[in-house]
Coordinates of C-alpha atoms in Angstrom, one line a residue:
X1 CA 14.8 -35.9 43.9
X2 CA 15.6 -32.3 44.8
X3 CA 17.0 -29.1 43.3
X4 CA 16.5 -25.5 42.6
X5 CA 15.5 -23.4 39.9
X6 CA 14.5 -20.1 38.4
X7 CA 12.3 -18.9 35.9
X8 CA 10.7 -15.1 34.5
X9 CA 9.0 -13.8 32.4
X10 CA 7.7 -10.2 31.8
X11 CA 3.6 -10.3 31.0
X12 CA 2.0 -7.6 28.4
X13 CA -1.5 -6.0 28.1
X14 CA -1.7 -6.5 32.0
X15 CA -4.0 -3.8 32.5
X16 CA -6.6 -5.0 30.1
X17 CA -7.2 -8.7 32.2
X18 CA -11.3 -9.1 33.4
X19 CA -12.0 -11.0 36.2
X20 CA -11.0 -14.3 35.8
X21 CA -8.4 -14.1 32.8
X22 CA -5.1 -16.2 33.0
X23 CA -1.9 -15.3 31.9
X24 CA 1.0 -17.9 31.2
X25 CA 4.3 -17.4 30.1
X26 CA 6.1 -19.6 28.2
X27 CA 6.7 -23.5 29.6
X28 CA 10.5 -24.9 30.3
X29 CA 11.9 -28.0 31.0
X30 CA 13.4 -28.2 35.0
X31 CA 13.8 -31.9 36.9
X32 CA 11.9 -33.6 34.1
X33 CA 8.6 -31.8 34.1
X34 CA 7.3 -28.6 32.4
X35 CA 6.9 -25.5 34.5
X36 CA 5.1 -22.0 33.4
X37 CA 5.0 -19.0 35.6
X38 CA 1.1 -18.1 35.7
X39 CA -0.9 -15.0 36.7
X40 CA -4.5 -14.7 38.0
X41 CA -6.9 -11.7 38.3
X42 CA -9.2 -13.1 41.0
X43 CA -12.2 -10.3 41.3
X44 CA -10.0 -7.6 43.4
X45 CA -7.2 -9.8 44.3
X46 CA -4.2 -10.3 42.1
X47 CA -2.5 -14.2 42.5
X48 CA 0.8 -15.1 41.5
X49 CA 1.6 -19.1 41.1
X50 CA 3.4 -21.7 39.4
X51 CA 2.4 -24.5 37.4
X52 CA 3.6 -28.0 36.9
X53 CA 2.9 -31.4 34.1
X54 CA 4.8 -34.2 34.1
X55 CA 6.8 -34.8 30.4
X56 CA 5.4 -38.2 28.3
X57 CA 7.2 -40.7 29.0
X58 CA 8.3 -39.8 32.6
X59 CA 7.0 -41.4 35.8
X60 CA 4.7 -39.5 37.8
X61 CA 5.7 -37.9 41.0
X62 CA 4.5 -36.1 43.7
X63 CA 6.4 -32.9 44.2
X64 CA 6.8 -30.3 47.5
X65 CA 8.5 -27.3 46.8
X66 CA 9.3 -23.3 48.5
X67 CA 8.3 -21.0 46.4
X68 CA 9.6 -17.3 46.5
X69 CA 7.6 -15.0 44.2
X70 CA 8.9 -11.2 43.1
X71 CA 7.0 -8.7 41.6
X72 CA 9.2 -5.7 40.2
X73 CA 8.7 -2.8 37.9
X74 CA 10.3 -0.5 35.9
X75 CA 10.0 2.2 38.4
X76 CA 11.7 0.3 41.3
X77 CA 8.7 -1.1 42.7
X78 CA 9.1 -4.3 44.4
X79 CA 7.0 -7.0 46.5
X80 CA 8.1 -10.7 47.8
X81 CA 6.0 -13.4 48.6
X82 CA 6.8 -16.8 50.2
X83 CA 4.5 -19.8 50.0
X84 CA 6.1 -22.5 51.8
X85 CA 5.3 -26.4 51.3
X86 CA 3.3 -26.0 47.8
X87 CA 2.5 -29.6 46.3
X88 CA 2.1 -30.5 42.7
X89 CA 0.1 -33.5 42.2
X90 CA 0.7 -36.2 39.6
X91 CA -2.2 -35.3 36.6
X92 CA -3.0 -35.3 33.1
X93 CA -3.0 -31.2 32.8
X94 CA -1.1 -28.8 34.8
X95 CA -1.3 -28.3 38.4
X96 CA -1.2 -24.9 40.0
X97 CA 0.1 -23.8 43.4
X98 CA 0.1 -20.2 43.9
X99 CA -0.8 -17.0 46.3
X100 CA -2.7 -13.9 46.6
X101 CA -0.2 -11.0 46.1
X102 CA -2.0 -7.9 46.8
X103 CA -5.7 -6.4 45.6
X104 CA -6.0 -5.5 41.8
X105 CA -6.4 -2.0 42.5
X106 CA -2.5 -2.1 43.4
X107 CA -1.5 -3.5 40.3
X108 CA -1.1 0.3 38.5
X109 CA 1.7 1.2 40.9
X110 CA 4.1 -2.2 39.1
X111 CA 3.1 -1.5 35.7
X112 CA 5.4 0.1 32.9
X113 CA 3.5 0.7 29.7
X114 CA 0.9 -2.6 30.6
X115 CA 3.6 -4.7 31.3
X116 CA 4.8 -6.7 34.5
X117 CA 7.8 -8.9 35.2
X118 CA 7.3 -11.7 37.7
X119 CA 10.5 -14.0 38.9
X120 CA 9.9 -17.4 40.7
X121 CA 12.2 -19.2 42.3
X122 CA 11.4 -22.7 43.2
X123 CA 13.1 -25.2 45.9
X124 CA 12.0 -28.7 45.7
X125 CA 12.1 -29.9 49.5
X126 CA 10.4 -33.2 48.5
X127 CA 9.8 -36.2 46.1
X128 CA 7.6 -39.6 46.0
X129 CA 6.6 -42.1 43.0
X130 CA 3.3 -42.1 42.3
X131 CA 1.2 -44.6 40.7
X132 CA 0.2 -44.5 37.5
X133 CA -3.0 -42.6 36.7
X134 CA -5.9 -44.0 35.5
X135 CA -8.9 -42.8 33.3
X136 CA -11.2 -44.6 34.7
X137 CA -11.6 -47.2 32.0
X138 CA -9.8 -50.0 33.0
X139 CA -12.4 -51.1 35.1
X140 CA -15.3 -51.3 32.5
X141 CA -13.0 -53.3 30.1
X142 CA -12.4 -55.7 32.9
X143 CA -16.2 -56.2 33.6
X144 CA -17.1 -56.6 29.7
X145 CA -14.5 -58.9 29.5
X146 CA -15.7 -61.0 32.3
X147 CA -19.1 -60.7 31.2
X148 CA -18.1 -62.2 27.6
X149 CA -16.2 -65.1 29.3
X150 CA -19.5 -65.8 31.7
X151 CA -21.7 -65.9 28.5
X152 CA -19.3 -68.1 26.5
X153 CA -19.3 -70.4 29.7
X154 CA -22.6 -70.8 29.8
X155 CA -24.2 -70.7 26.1
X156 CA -21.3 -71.2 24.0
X157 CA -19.4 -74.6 25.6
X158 CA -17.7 -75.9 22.1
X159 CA -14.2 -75.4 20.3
X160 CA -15.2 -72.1 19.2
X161 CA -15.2 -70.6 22.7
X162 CA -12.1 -71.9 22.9
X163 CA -10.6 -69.6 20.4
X164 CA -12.1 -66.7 22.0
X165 CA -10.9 -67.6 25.1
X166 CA -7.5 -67.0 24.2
X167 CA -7.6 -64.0 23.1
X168 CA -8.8 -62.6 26.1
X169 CA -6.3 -61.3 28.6
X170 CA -4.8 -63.6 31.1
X171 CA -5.4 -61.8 34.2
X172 CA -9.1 -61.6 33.2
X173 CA -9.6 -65.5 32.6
X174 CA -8.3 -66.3 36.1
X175 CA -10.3 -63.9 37.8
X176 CA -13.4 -64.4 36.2
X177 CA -16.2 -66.2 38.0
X178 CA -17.5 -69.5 37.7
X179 CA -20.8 -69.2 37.9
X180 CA -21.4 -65.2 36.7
X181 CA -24.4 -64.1 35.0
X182 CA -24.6 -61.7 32.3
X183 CA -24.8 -58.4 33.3
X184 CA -26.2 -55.0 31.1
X185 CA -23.6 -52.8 30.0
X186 CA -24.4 -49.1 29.5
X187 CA -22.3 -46.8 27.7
X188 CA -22.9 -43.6 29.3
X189 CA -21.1 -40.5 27.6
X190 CA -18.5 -39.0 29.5
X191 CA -17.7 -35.5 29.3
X192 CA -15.2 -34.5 26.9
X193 CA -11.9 -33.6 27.3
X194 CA -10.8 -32.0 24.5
X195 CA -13.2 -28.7 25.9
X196 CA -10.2 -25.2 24.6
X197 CA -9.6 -22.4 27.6
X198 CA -8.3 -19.1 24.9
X199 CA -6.3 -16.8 27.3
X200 CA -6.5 -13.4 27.3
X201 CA -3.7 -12.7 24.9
X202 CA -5.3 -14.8 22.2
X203 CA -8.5 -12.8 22.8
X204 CA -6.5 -9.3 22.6
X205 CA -5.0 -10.7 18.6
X206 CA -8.2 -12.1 17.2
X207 CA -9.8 -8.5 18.4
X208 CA -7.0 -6.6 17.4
X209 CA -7.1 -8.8 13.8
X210 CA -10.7 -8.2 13.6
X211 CA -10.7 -4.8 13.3
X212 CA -7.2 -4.6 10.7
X213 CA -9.8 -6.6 8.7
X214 CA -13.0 -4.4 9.3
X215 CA -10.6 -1.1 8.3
X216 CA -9.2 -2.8 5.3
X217 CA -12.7 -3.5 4.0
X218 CA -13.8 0.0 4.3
X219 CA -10.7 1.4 2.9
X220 CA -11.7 -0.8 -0.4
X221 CA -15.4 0.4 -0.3
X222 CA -14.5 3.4 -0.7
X223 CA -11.7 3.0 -3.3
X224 CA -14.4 1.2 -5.3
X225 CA -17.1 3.9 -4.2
X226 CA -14.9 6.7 -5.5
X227 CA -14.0 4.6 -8.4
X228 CA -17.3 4.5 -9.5
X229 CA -18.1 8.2 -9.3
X230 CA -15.5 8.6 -11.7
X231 CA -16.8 6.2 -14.0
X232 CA -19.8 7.9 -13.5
X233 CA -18.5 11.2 -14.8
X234 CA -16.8 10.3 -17.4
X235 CA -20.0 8.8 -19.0
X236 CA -21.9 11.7 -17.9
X237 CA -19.6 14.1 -20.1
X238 CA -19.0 11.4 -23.3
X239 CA -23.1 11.1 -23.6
X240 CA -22.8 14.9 -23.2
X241 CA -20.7 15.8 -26.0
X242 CA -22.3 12.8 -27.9
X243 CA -25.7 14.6 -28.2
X244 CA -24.1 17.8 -28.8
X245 CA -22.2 16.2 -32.3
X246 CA -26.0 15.1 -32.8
X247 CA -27.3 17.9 -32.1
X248 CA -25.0 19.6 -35.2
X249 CA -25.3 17.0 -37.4
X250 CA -28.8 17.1 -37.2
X251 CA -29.0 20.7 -37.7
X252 CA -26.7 20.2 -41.2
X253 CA -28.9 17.2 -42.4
X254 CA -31.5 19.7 -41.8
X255 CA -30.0 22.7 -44.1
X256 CA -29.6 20.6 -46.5
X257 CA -32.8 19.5 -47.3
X258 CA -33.6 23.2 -47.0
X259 CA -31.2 23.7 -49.6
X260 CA -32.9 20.8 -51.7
X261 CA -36.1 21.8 -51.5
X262 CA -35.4 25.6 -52.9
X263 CA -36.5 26.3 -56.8
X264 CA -33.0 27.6 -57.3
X265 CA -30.8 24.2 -55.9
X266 CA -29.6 22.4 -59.1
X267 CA -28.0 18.9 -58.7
X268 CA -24.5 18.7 -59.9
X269 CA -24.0 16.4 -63.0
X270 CA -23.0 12.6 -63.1
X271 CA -18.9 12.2 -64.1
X272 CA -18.6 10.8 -67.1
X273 CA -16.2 8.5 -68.0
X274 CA -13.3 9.2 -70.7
X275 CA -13.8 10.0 -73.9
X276 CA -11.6 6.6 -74.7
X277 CA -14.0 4.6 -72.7
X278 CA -17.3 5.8 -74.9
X279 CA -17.6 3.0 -77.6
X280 CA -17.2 -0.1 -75.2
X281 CA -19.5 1.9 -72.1
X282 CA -22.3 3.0 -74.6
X283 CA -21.7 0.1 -77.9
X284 CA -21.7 0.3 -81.3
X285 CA -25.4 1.5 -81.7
X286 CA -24.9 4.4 -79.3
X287 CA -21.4 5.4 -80.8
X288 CA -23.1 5.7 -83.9
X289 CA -25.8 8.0 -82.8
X290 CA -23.4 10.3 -80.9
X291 CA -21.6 10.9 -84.3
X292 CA -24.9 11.3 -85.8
X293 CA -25.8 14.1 -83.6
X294 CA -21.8 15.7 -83.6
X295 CA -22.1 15.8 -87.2
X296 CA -25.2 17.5 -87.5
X297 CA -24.0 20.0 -84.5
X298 CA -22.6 23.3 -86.3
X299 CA -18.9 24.3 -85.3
X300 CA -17.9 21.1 -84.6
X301 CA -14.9 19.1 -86.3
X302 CA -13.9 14.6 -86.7
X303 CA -10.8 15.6 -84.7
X304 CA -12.1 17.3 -82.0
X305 CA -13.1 15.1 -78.9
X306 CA -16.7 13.5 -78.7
X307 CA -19.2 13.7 -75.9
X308 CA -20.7 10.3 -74.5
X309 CA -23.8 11.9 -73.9
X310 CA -23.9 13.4 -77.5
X311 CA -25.8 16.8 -76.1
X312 CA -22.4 18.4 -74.3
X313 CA -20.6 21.3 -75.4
X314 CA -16.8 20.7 -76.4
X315 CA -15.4 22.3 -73.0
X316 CA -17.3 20.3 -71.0
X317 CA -15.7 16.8 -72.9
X318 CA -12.3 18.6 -72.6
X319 CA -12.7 19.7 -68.6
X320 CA -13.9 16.0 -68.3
X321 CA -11.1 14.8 -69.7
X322 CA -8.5 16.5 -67.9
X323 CA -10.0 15.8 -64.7
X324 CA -10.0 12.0 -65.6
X325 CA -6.0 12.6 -66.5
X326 CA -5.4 14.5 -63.4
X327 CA -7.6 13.7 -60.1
X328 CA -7.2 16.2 -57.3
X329 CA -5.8 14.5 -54.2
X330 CA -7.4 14.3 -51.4
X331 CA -6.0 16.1 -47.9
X332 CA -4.8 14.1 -45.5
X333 CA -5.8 14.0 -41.4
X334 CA -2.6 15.3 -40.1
X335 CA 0.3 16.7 -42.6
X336 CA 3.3 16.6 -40.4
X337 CA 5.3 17.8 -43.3
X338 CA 3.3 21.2 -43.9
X339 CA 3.3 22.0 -39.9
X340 CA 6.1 23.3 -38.6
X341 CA 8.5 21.7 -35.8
X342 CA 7.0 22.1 -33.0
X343 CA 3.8 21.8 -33.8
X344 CA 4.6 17.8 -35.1
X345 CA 6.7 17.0 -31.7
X346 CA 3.5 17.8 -29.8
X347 CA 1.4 15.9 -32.0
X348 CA 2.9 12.9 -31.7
X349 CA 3.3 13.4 -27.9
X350 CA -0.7 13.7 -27.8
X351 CA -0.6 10.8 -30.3
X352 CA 1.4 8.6 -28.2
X353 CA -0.8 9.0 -24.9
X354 CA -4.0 8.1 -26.8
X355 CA -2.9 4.9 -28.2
X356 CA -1.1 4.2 -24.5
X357 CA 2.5 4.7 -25.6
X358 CA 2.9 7.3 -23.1
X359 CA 1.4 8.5 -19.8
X360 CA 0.1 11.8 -18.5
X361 CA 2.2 13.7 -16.5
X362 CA 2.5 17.6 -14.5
X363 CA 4.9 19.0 -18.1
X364 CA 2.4 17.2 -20.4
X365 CA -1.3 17.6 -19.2
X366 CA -2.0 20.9 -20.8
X367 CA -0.9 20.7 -24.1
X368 CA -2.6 17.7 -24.1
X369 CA -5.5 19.1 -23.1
X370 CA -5.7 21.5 -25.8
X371 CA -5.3 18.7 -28.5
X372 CA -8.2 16.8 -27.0
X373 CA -10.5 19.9 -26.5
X374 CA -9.0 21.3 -30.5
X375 CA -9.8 17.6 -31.9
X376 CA -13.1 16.7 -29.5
X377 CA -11.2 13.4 -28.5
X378 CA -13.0 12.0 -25.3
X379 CA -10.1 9.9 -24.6
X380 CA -7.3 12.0 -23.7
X381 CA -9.8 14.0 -22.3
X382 CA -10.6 11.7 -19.6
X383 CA -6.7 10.5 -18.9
X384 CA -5.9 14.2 -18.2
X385 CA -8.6 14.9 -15.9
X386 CA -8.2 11.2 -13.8
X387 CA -4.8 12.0 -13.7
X388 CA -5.3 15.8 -12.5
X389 CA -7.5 14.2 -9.6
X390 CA -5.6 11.4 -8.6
X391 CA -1.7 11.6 -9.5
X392 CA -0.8 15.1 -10.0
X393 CA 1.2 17.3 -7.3
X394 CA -0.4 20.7 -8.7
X395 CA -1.8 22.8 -5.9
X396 CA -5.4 23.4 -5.9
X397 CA -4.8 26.5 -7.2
X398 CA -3.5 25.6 -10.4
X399 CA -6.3 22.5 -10.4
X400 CA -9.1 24.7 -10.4
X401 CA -7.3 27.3 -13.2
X402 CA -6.9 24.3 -15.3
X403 CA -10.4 23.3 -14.4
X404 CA -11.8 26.7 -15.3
X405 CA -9.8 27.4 -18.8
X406 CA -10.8 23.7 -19.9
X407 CA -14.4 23.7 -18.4
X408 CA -13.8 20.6 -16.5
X409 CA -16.6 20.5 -14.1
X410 CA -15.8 17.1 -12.5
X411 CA -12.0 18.7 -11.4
X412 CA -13.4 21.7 -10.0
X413 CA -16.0 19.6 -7.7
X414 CA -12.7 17.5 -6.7
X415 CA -10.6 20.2 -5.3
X416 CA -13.7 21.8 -3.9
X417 CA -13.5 19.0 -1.5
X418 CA -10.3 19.3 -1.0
X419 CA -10.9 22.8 0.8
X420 CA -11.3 22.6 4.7
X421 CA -9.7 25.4 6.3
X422 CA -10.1 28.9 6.0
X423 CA -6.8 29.8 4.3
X424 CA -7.1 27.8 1.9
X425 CA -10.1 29.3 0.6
X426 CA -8.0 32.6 1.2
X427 CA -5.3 31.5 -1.0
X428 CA -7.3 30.1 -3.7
X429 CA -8.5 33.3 -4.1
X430 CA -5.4 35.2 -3.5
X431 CA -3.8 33.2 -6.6
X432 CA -7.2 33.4 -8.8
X433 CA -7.7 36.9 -8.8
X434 CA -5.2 37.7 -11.3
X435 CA -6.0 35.1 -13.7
X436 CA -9.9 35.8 -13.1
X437 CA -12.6 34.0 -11.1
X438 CA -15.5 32.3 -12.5
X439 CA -18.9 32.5 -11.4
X440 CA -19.6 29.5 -10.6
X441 CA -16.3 28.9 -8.6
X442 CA -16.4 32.2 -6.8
X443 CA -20.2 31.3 -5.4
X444 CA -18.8 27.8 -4.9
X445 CA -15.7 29.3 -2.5
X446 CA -18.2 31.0 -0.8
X447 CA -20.8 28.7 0.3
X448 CA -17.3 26.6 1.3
X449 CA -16.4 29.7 3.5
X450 CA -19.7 30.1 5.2
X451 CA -19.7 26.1 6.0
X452 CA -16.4 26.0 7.6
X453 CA -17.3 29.1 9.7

């Protein structure tokens, strides 16, 4: 069997291989084996081979083959080398044949970007049959074989050994001994096969996929570490403006008994109930004691209205009375009708973010900030202020004039450290002058400018 073939294959992340890393490129089928072009980094020297299996199912041969081995670059660059009379012996895994090209030092001037294309062009000059391989079992199954048959020989002569007899191989029952003894069997490990070689391009992806994974989890720490300092602001300003109501309701609970305890507070009187109501509220016996005291009363008519109590004047019975006829009505939370146009369309807009109808946005965020600030709404607040820190294209500029007009401390330490350069301190200031500059903010942009310098 004879014929000729070619096969190559360009090899990446050349530059990276350690002393004793294997390349392979990809295997093909040529004159019913598998071939793969291989590449070895031997110490300083740089080898260049081919390697050969035979398919399942084939029979094994012995092969002698010419090889002719090019080395070329992007640049040009180009080297030849001839091993004549390379043999490939019949195994199990692949066998190699190759040369020493030139020293690893050399390798720079055939690289383009890590990468090097190798050709190989292989001439089989020779073929010859080889017998099958063996893996060294065969022989221990012939010897425990023979060493059953021995024993049944001589222990077990009856119809039963018979039986076993024949299911014994042939070839093993003529060539056992007549007179064998038994001899000990040891099963001695053997070494396993199944031991897994990772080339250096595996190596490169799980190190390269290692640290995609490493990254990814810091990214998320950090999300979640930034998350929580949010969190951690917005509670710090609700419990914030939570004491403060207490603070005033406290201080009213507190007038009030002040109020109460003065000689001159006088508790406002009980309503009474209608004048029609009297007889069934107070009985008989009570409706005749209130006429008893009426009619003794001077100025006082039977047509004119009674007092429950019996000790009223006549204008209190009738104020009673009308206010019994005529309740006053209560005023409602928001009167859309009384408000004029514009003042109802941005209600509802502020309405419709705090129940999550609607989202923040750049044309919305300060009128909804004054709503929230006007009605002390905690909610809205803290949409506005996530959204200025996270979402919104303002400049910093117009972040930290927001952040100063609604005292939004949390936004101000956000695009403080946002600040890293020197000109953007200057324009900061530059666009705050007019408006006015806090404080606080000014000694803030300040320490920043002596940091950076």
């Amino acid at each position: 069997m004879g014929g000729e073939f070619k096969m190559e294959h360009i090899f990446e992340n050349v530059d990276r291989m350690k002393p004793n890393d294997k390349l392979h490129s990809e295997k093909e089928n040529y004159l019913n084996c598998w071939w793969r072009i291989q590449i070895t980094r031997c110490n300083d020297d740089f080898k260049v081979g081919m390697c050969s299996r035979r398919r399942s199912g084939q029979e094994s041969r012995k092969l002698q083959a010419d090889l002719d081995m090019i080395i070329s670059s992007g640049s040009d660059n180009r080297m030849t080398a001839r091993l004549n009379d390379a043999v490939f012996e019949p195994s199990a895994g692949y066998c190699s044949q190759g040369k020493d090209i030139f020293k690893w030092g050399s390798v720079v001037d055939f690289l383009a970007d890590g990468c090097l294309k190798v050709e190989v062009r292989v001439n089989i000059t020779g073929s010859v049959v080889a017998p099958p391989i063996s893996n060294g079992m065969d022989e221990f199954r012939q010897e425990r074989y023979v060493n059953v048959r021995s024993f049944i020989d001589k222990y077990a002569p009856d119809k039963r050994s018979e039986t076993i007899k024949q299911q014994l191989p042939n070839n093993i029952t003529q060539n056992s001994p007549k007179n064998s003894s038994i001899k000990s069997v040891r099963f001695s490990p053997t070494p396993s096969q199944f031991a897994r070689s990772y080339s250096f391009r595996k190596r490169v992806t799980a190190l390269e996929s290692e640290k995609n994974s490493v990254s990814s989890e810091i990214e998320s720490i950090a999300d979640m570490v930034k998350q929580l300092s949010l969190i951690n602001d917005s509670m710090a300003r609700e419990t914030e403006q939570i004491a403060k109501v207490n603070v005033r309701q406290e201080g009213i609970r507190q007038a009030r008994r002040q109020d109460e305890s003065s000689p001159s507070f006088k508790k406002s009187e009980p309503l009474l109930s209608p004048p029609t109501t009297a007889k069934a509220n107070f009985g008989r016996e009570g409706t005749r004691q209130v006429r008893r005291q009426d009619d003794t009363t001077p100025g006082i008519t039977k047509s004119e209205p009674i007092s429950p109590l019996g000790h009223g004047s006549i204008m209190q019975a009738r104020r009673l009375e009308e206010v019994w006829k005529h309740p006053p009505r209560r005023p409602k939370a928001y009167q859309l009708d009384q408000s004029p146009p514009e003042h109802q369309a941005d209600l509802l807009k502020f309405l419709e973010v705090r129940y999550e109808k609607s989202i923040v946005t750049d044309a919305n965020v300060d009128l909804l900030l004054q709503f929230a600030i006007r009605k002390s709404d905690l909610v809205v607040l803290d949409k506005c202020e996530t959204f200025l820190m996270l979402k919104s294209r303002k400049s910093i500029s117009e972040l930290l004039k927001i952040a100063m007009e609604f005292s939004l401390e949390a936004l101000k330490i956000h695009c403080l450290s946002k600040i890293t350069t020197l000109d953007q301190v200057t324009s900061v200031i530059s666009d705050l002058t007019l408006s006015g500059l806090d404080r606080s903010l000014l000694e803030a942009l300040m320490s920043r400018t002596l940091k950076l310098k």
